[in-house]
Short mmCIF file of C-alpha atoms and ligand atoms in Angstrom, two decimals:
data_model
loop_
_atom_site.label_atom_id
_atom_site.label_comp_id
_atom_site.label_asym_id
_atom_site.label_seq_id
_atom_site.Cartn_x
_atom_site.Cartn_y
_atom_site.Cartn_z
CA MET A 888 6.27 -11.28 -18.42
CA THR A 889 5.77 -10.29 -14.79
CA LYS A 890 2.14 -10.19 -13.81
CA ARG A 891 0.73 -6.78 -12.84
CA VAL A 892 -1.62 -6.49 -9.91
CA PHE A 893 -3.81 -3.53 -8.93
CA SER A 894 -6.45 -3.00 -6.31
CA ALA A 895 -7.79 -0.14 -4.23
CA PHE A 896 -9.65 0.60 -1.01
CA LYS A 897 -12.23 3.31 -0.40
CA PRO A 898 -11.61 5.44 2.70
CA THR A 899 -15.33 5.83 3.41
CA GLY A 900 -14.71 4.49 6.89
CA ARG A 901 -12.05 2.52 8.71
CA LEU A 902 -10.60 -0.60 7.11
CA THR A 903 -12.14 -3.83 8.34
CA LEU A 904 -11.34 -7.50 8.72
CA GLY A 905 -13.41 -7.98 5.52
CA ASN A 906 -10.96 -5.77 3.60
CA LEU A 907 -8.01 -7.63 5.09
CA LEU A 908 -9.21 -11.17 4.42
CA GLY A 909 -11.03 -10.47 1.14
CA ALA A 910 -8.47 -8.32 -0.65
CA ILE A 911 -5.39 -7.22 1.33
CA MET A 912 -4.08 -10.68 2.34
CA PRO A 913 -4.45 -12.10 -1.19
CA ALA A 914 -2.61 -9.00 -2.45
CA VAL A 915 0.18 -9.46 0.10
CA ARG A 916 0.71 -13.02 -1.19
CA LEU A 917 0.84 -11.83 -4.81
CA GLN A 918 3.80 -9.56 -4.05
CA ASP A 919 6.23 -12.48 -4.39
CA GLU A 920 5.31 -13.13 -8.00
CA ALA A 921 3.95 -9.88 -9.39
CA ASP A 922 4.45 -6.17 -9.79
CA CYS A 923 1.85 -4.79 -7.35
CA VAL A 924 0.21 -1.38 -7.10
CA HIS A 925 -2.40 -0.36 -4.53
CA ALA A 926 -4.27 2.88 -4.08
CA VAL A 927 -6.44 4.48 -1.46
CA ALA A 928 -9.44 5.38 -3.61
CA ASP A 929 -10.32 8.74 -2.04
CA LEU A 930 -12.17 9.90 -5.17
CA HIS A 931 -14.49 6.92 -4.75
CA ALA A 932 -15.30 8.10 -1.24
CA LEU A 933 -16.93 11.23 -2.74
CA THR A 934 -19.78 9.13 -4.15
CA ILE A 935 -21.71 9.29 -0.88
CA ARG A 936 -22.19 12.06 1.66
CA HIS A 937 -18.86 12.80 3.33
CA ASP A 938 -17.08 15.06 5.74
CA PRO A 939 -13.90 16.61 4.22
CA GLU A 940 -11.74 16.50 7.36
CA ARG A 941 -12.75 12.97 8.17
CA LEU A 942 -12.04 11.87 4.60
CA ARG A 943 -8.53 13.31 4.81
CA ALA A 944 -7.86 11.52 8.09
CA ARG A 945 -9.32 8.20 6.89
CA THR A 946 -7.29 8.39 3.68
CA ARG A 947 -4.05 8.70 5.57
CA GLU A 948 -5.06 6.02 8.04
CA ALA A 949 -5.94 3.62 5.21
CA ALA A 950 -2.66 4.24 3.38
CA THR A 951 -0.71 3.60 6.58
CA LEU A 952 -2.72 0.44 7.22
CA LEU A 953 -2.06 -0.96 3.75
CA LEU A 954 1.67 -0.63 4.43
CA ALA A 955 1.25 -2.04 7.94
CA CYS A 956 -0.64 -5.08 6.59
CA GLY A 957 2.41 -6.00 4.54
CA LEU A 958 1.89 -4.22 1.22
CA ASP A 959 5.23 -2.49 1.79
CA ARG A 960 6.74 -4.19 -1.24
CA SER A 961 4.02 -2.66 -3.43
CA LEU A 962 3.65 0.80 -4.86
CA VAL A 963 1.11 2.48 -2.55
CA TYR A 964 -0.38 5.91 -3.20
CA VAL A 965 -3.49 8.05 -2.88
CA GLN A 966 -5.64 7.99 -6.04
CA SER A 967 -6.49 11.71 -6.21
CA ARG A 968 -2.79 12.61 -6.28
CA VAL A 969 -2.57 11.11 -9.77
CA PRO A 970 -4.93 13.09 -12.07
CA ALA A 971 -4.62 10.49 -14.86
CA HIS A 972 -7.31 8.47 -13.00
CA THR A 973 -10.04 11.07 -13.56
CA GLU A 974 -8.89 11.81 -17.07
CA LEU A 975 -9.07 8.18 -18.17
CA ALA A 976 -12.36 7.78 -16.26
CA TYR A 977 -13.93 10.35 -18.60
CA LEU A 978 -12.80 8.43 -21.67
CA LEU A 979 -14.34 5.30 -20.15
CA GLU A 980 -17.59 7.11 -19.28
CA SER A 981 -17.67 7.86 -22.98
CA THR A 982 -17.24 4.14 -23.69
CA ALA A 983 -19.77 2.86 -21.14
CA HIS A 984 -23.54 2.89 -21.63
CA PHE A 985 -26.09 4.33 -19.23
CA GLY A 986 -28.01 1.04 -19.19
CA GLU A 987 -25.11 -1.09 -18.02
CA MET A 988 -24.07 1.42 -15.35
CA ARG A 989 -27.61 1.69 -14.01
CA ARG A 990 -27.80 -2.10 -13.72
CA MET A 991 -24.77 -2.45 -11.42
CA ILE A 992 -25.93 -4.19 -8.25
CA GLN A 993 -24.01 -1.87 -5.95
CA PHE A 994 -25.53 1.22 -7.60
CA ARG A 995 -29.02 -0.22 -7.34
CA GLU A 996 -28.61 -1.13 -3.67
CA LYS A 997 -26.89 2.06 -2.56
CA SER A 998 -29.09 4.43 -4.56
CA ALA A 999 -32.23 2.79 -3.22
CA ARG A 1000 -31.13 3.67 0.33
CA GLN A 1001 -30.59 7.40 -0.30
CA GLU A 1002 -32.75 10.36 -1.13
CA GLU A 1003 -30.06 12.39 -2.84
CA VAL A 1004 -28.00 10.15 -5.07
CA ARG A 1005 -24.75 11.69 -6.25
CA LEU A 1006 -24.16 11.34 -9.98
CA SER A 1007 -20.67 9.99 -9.22
CA LEU A 1008 -22.30 6.96 -7.57
CA LEU A 1009 -23.60 6.00 -11.01
CA THR A 1010 -20.36 6.71 -12.88
CA TYR A 1011 -18.06 5.26 -10.20
CA PRO A 1012 -17.43 1.92 -11.94
CA ALA A 1013 -15.90 3.84 -14.88
CA LEU A 1014 -13.44 5.42 -12.45
CA MET A 1015 -12.69 2.01 -10.97
CA ALA A 1016 -12.11 0.66 -14.49
CA ALA A 1017 -9.74 3.57 -15.12
CA ASP A 1018 -7.80 2.70 -11.95
CA ILE A 1019 -7.29 -0.85 -13.14
CA LEU A 1020 -6.68 -0.19 -16.84
CA LEU A 1021 -4.22 2.67 -16.22
CA HIS A 1022 -1.87 0.20 -14.61
CA ARG A 1023 -2.32 -2.43 -17.32
CA ALA A 1024 -3.24 -4.82 -14.50
CA ASP A 1025 -3.75 -8.50 -15.35
CA ALA A 1026 -4.97 -9.44 -11.88
CA VAL A 1027 -7.26 -7.58 -9.49
CA PRO A 1028 -7.61 -9.05 -5.98
CA VAL A 1029 -11.12 -8.16 -4.78
CA GLY A 1030 -13.84 -9.52 -2.56
CA GLU A 1031 -17.07 -10.91 -3.96
CA ASP A 1032 -18.90 -7.55 -3.97
CA GLN A 1033 -16.48 -6.06 -6.50
CA ARG A 1034 -16.47 -8.87 -9.04
CA GLN A 1035 -19.24 -7.31 -11.12
CA HIS A 1036 -17.23 -4.08 -11.40
CA VAL A 1037 -14.19 -6.02 -12.59
CA GLU A 1038 -16.42 -7.76 -15.16
CA LEU A 1039 -17.58 -4.33 -16.34
CA THR A 1040 -13.94 -3.23 -16.56
CA ARG A 1041 -13.27 -6.18 -18.86
CA ASP A 1042 -16.27 -5.27 -21.02
CA LEU A 1043 -15.15 -1.64 -21.30
CA ALA A 1044 -11.56 -2.62 -22.13
CA LEU A 1045 -12.72 -5.02 -24.86
CA ARG A 1046 -15.17 -2.48 -26.28
CA PHE A 1047 -12.59 0.33 -26.34
CA ASN A 1048 -10.00 -1.98 -27.95
CA ARG A 1049 -12.48 -3.04 -30.60
CA LEU A 1050 -13.59 0.52 -31.40
CA TYR A 1051 -10.26 2.33 -31.25
CA GLY A 1052 -7.42 -0.20 -31.31
CA GLU A 1053 -5.64 -2.43 -28.80
CA VAL A 1054 -4.83 -0.10 -25.91
CA PHE A 1055 -5.96 -1.91 -22.77
CA THR A 1056 -4.95 -5.12 -21.04
CA VAL A 1057 -8.08 -7.10 -20.13
CA PRO A 1058 -7.87 -7.84 -16.38
CA GLU A 1059 -9.15 -10.71 -14.27
CA ALA A 1060 -10.50 -10.69 -10.74
CA VAL A 1061 -8.54 -12.76 -8.22
CA ARG A 1062 -10.64 -14.23 -5.44
CA PRO A 1063 -9.28 -15.15 -2.03
CA ARG A 1064 -8.94 -18.84 -1.14
CA VAL A 1065 -11.50 -18.30 1.60
CA ALA A 1066 -13.33 -15.23 2.88
CA ALA A 1067 -14.43 -13.60 -0.37
CA ARG A 1068 -17.38 -12.26 1.61
CA VAL A 1069 -16.86 -11.83 5.34
CA MET A 1070 -20.23 -11.28 7.00
CA ASP A 1071 -21.24 -8.93 9.83
CA LEU A 1072 -20.78 -10.77 13.14
CA SER A 1073 -24.05 -9.47 14.56
CA ALA A 1074 -26.06 -9.84 11.31
CA PRO A 1075 -24.40 -12.68 9.40
CA THR A 1076 -26.61 -12.36 6.35
CA SER A 1077 -25.13 -8.89 5.59
CA LYS A 1078 -21.61 -8.12 4.42
CA MET A 1079 -19.18 -6.80 7.05
CA GLY A 1080 -18.91 -3.18 5.94
CA LYS A 1081 -17.07 -0.12 7.08
CA SER A 1082 -19.63 2.58 7.87
CA ASP A 1083 -18.23 5.01 10.39
CA GLY A 1084 -20.62 4.12 13.16
CA SER A 1085 -19.37 1.68 15.79
CA SER A 1086 -20.99 -1.48 14.59
CA ALA A 1087 -20.97 -4.41 16.98
CA GLY A 1088 -20.61 -6.78 14.08
CA THR A 1089 -17.69 -5.12 12.29
CA ILE A 1090 -14.10 -5.76 13.25
CA TYR A 1091 -11.92 -2.77 12.43
CA LEU A 1092 -8.23 -3.42 11.89
CA LEU A 1093 -7.40 -0.84 14.57
CA ASP A 1094 -9.90 -2.08 17.17
CA PRO A 1095 -8.21 -2.45 20.60
CA PRO A 1096 -7.58 -6.15 21.43
CA ALA A 1097 -10.28 -6.18 24.14
CA ASP A 1098 -12.92 -5.02 21.62
CA LEU A 1099 -11.90 -7.65 19.09
CA GLY A 1100 -12.39 -10.46 21.56
CA ARG A 1101 -15.70 -9.06 22.77
CA LYS A 1102 -17.07 -8.68 19.25
CA VAL A 1103 -16.21 -12.27 18.34
CA MET A 1104 -17.54 -13.72 21.62
CA ARG A 1105 -20.83 -11.84 21.08
CA ALA A 1106 -21.18 -12.94 17.45
CA VAL A 1107 -24.64 -14.17 16.54
CA THR A 1108 -24.66 -17.93 16.14
CA ASP A 1109 -27.45 -20.07 14.80
CA SER A 1110 -30.06 -22.31 16.35
CA GLY A 1111 -28.94 -25.85 17.15
CA THR A 1112 -25.56 -26.73 18.58
CA GLU A 1113 -23.73 -28.47 15.77
CA VAL A 1114 -20.68 -26.67 14.34
CA ALA A 1115 -21.00 -27.21 10.59
CA TYR A 1116 -20.09 -25.17 7.52
CA ASP A 1117 -23.43 -24.37 5.88
CA PRO A 1118 -23.61 -20.70 4.77
CA GLU A 1119 -27.33 -20.94 3.92
CA GLY A 1120 -28.58 -22.80 6.96
CA LYS A 1121 -25.96 -21.65 9.50
CA PRO A 1122 -24.65 -18.26 8.35
CA GLY A 1123 -23.28 -17.19 11.77
CA VAL A 1124 -21.26 -20.32 12.47
CA SER A 1125 -20.11 -20.55 8.85
CA ASN A 1126 -18.85 -16.97 9.00
CA LEU A 1127 -16.83 -17.72 12.14
CA LEU A 1128 -15.37 -20.83 10.49
CA THR A 1129 -14.42 -18.74 7.45
CA VAL A 1130 -12.76 -16.06 9.57
CA LEU A 1131 -10.88 -18.65 11.59
CA ALA A 1132 -9.75 -20.48 8.44
CA ALA A 1133 -8.54 -17.27 6.79
CA CYS A 1134 -6.78 -15.98 9.92
CA SER A 1135 -5.02 -19.28 10.58
CA ASP A 1136 -4.36 -20.06 6.90
CA ARG A 1137 -6.11 -23.43 7.03
CA PRO A 1138 -8.91 -24.82 4.88
CA VAL A 1139 -12.39 -24.64 6.40
CA GLU A 1140 -12.74 -28.44 6.05
CA SER A 1141 -9.84 -28.99 8.47
CA LEU A 1142 -11.71 -27.27 11.32
CA SER A 1143 -13.74 -29.41 13.65
CA TYR A 1144 -15.47 -28.17 16.83
CA GLY A 1145 -17.79 -29.67 19.40
CA SER A 1146 -19.29 -26.39 20.64
CA TYR A 1147 -19.94 -22.81 19.60
CA GLY A 1148 -18.02 -21.56 22.63
CA ALA A 1149 -14.80 -23.31 21.66
CA LEU A 1150 -15.12 -22.10 18.07
CA LYS A 1151 -15.59 -18.51 19.26
CA ARG A 1152 -12.61 -18.67 21.61
CA ASP A 1153 -10.29 -19.95 18.88
CA THR A 1154 -11.65 -17.45 16.37
CA ALA A 1155 -11.15 -14.56 18.80
CA GLU A 1156 -7.58 -15.67 19.39
CA ALA A 1157 -6.82 -16.12 15.69
CA VAL A 1158 -8.21 -12.66 14.88
CA ALA A 1159 -6.18 -11.09 17.70
CA GLU A 1160 -3.00 -12.88 16.52
CA THR A 1161 -3.61 -11.73 12.93
CA LEU A 1162 -4.17 -8.10 13.91
CA ARG A 1163 -1.46 -7.76 16.57
CA PRO A 1164 1.49 -7.38 14.15
CA VAL A 1165 -0.60 -5.10 11.92
CA GLN A 1166 -1.36 -2.79 14.85
CA GLU A 1167 2.25 -2.83 16.03
CA ARG A 1168 3.51 -1.91 12.59
CA TYR A 1169 0.80 0.76 12.27
CA ALA A 1170 2.01 2.39 15.48
CA GLU A 1171 5.63 2.38 14.23
CA LEU A 1172 4.73 3.86 10.86
CA SER A 1173 2.44 6.49 12.39
CA ALA A 1174 5.22 7.67 14.68
CA ASP A 1175 7.05 9.16 11.71
CA GLN A 1176 4.52 11.23 9.78
CA ALA A 1177 7.21 12.99 7.74
CA GLU A 1178 8.52 9.66 6.46
CA LEU A 1179 4.98 8.53 5.68
CA SER A 1180 4.38 11.69 3.66
CA ARG A 1181 7.59 11.02 1.76
CA VAL A 1182 6.53 7.44 0.97
CA LEU A 1183 3.09 8.53 -0.27
CA GLU A 1184 4.40 11.48 -2.29
CA GLY A 1185 7.06 9.24 -3.83
CA GLY A 1186 4.41 6.62 -4.59
CA ALA A 1187 2.18 9.15 -6.33
CA ALA A 1188 5.07 10.55 -8.38
CA LEU A 1189 6.12 7.06 -9.48
CA ALA A 1190 2.53 6.07 -10.29
CA ALA A 1191 2.03 9.24 -12.37
CA GLU A 1192 5.19 8.44 -14.28
CA ARG A 1193 4.16 4.85 -14.91
CA VAL A 1194 0.65 5.58 -16.19
CA GLY A 1195 1.50 8.55 -18.41
CA GLY A 1196 2.22 6.39 -21.46
CA LEU A 1197 -1.03 4.46 -21.26
CA LEU A 1198 -3.09 7.63 -20.87
CA ALA A 1199 -1.38 9.16 -23.92
CA GLU A 1200 -2.15 6.01 -25.94
CA ALA A 1201 -5.81 6.08 -24.92
CA ARG A 1202 -6.16 9.79 -25.75
CA GLU A 1203 -4.57 9.28 -29.13
CA ALA A 1204 -6.69 6.21 -29.94
CA ILE A 1205 -10.01 7.87 -29.08
CA GLY A 1206 -9.21 10.88 -31.25
CA LEU A 1207 -8.14 13.66 -28.89
CA ALA A 1208 -5.69 16.13 -30.40
P1 AMP B 2461 -14.02 -1.20 0.00
O1 AMP B 2461 -13.79 -1.17 1.45
O2 AMP B 2461 -15.46 -1.26 -0.35
O3 AMP B 2461 -13.24 -0.16 -0.75
O4 AMP B 2461 -13.42 -2.58 -0.48
C1 AMP B 2461 -12.04 -2.78 -0.72
C2 AMP B 2461 -11.80 -4.23 -1.02
O5 AMP B 2461 -12.13 -5.05 0.11
C3 AMP B 2461 -12.63 -4.77 -2.19
O6 AMP B 2461 -11.85 -5.69 -2.92
C4 AMP B 2461 -13.76 -5.47 -1.50
O7 AMP B 2461 -14.32 -6.49 -2.28
C5 AMP B 2461 -13.08 -6.04 -0.26
N1 AMP B 2461 -14.05 -6.23 0.83
C6 AMP B 2461 -14.74 -5.25 1.46
N2 AMP B 2461 -15.56 -5.78 2.40
C7 AMP B 2461 -15.39 -7.14 2.35
C8 AMP B 2461 -15.95 -8.25 3.06
N3 AMP B 2461 -16.86 -8.07 4.03
N4 AMP B 2461 -15.53 -9.49 2.74
C9 AMP B 2461 -14.60 -9.67 1.77
N5 AMP B 2461 -14.04 -8.69 1.07
C10 AMP B 2461 -14.42 -7.43 1.34
N1 LIG B 2462 -14.62 0.06 -5.78
C1 LIG B 2462 -13.84 -0.68 -4.83
C2 LIG B 2462 -14.67 -0.94 -3.57
O1 LIG B 2462 -15.58 -0.24 -3.31
C3 LIG B 2462 -12.56 0.03 -4.48
C4 LIG B 2462 -11.77 0.21 -5.72
C5 LIG B 2462 -11.61 1.39 -6.40
C6 LIG B 2462 -11.07 -0.80 -6.43
N2 LIG B 2462 -10.82 1.18 -7.48
C7 LIG B 2462 -10.48 -0.14 -7.55
C8 LIG B 2462 -10.88 -2.17 -6.23
C9 LIG B 2462 -9.72 -0.84 -8.47
C10 LIG B 2462 -10.12 -2.85 -7.16
C11 LIG B 2462 -9.54 -2.20 -8.27
O2 LIG B 2462 -14.40 -1.85 -2.90
#
C-alpha cells in the first residue's frame, strides 16, 4: 500500500532554514513514493501569546512557502479550516494522561519561560497527535525537537486501539539524513528557531540574499582553527558543516576545509543557491493571491473529505452517539 506522510508547521513566526532542512526537504523527497499531506498548524500558534493579524499573515506566508519549497505535489492546507482536527484532539485529550503531558520537554521548557502559561500549551501534543492520526499517516518527517511528540502520538494511538478497538495507524517519525537540529548561527548551542524578532543567528527562508550571506559570514565559530565535525567540542563549525552538507546534498564526511573563512564562504553560497529558487517561486505564487486562495480552499475541502471517515470511526469506537 502507498505510504502516507503527514507533517505540519506552526506559523508562530517566519519559516526558517531549520524548518527547510529538518522537515520540508525530507518531505519533498518523500513525495515520489508516498501520499503526502502538509498543514500550516495555525491552531498550534495559539499556544503562546499572539497577534491575530500577524498570525493570519504568517499563516498565508507559510502555506505559500511550503508550496514554493516544492511541496506542490502534496495536499497543503491550513489546519483550522478542517474542524476534524480539534474534534479528534478532544478524544485524544481524553486518552492522554496529565502526567505524560506535563513531562513533555517542550512544555517544560516553554512554560518555564512564561508567567502566563496557556492551557493549550499543555494539551498541544494531543492536537498534534490528532493531526497525524486523522490522516492515518505512517511516516512523519520532523526535526529532532518533535520526536518526543511523535512518540507520544504512538503511545496514544496504541492506548486508544487497545481500549476501544483498532482505529488508528501507529506512525513513525522520519528523520532527515543530516540537519535534524540546525543550530542558531550566533548561539550554536541553541536550536535555530523562528521567533518574530530579527535574530542574527536565524536564517529565514525569505531573507534577502545580502542578509543570508552576512548572517553566515558572521556565524560564531569555535576556538582553534581546525575545521572538524565535533558537535560537542566545536558546535559552531559543526553546524556550518551540517548546513553545507544539507544544502549541497553531500554527506558531512565528504567535506574538508583548511580554514573557517573558506567554509563560511561555501556555506553562504550553498544557502543562497538553495533559497534562490524558493524565493523566486514564492514571488510567482504570491503574485496571484486569488489562485493561492483557490489552492488552499481546495486543499482544506479535500482534507476534510479524506479525514471524515476516520473521525467517524473514532467517535463510534469511544462511545459517542
Ligand atoms: P515548527 O517551526 O516548530 O512548527 O517546526 C516545524 C518542523 O520543522 C518540525 O518538524 C520541526 O522539528 C522542524 N524544525 C524546526 N526548527 C528546526 C531546526 N532548527 N532544525 C531542524 N528541524 C527543525
Ligand atoms: N508541533 C510541531 C512543531 O512545533 C508542528 C506540528 C503540528 C506537527 N502538528 C504536526 C509536526 C503534525 C508534525 C506532525 O514543530
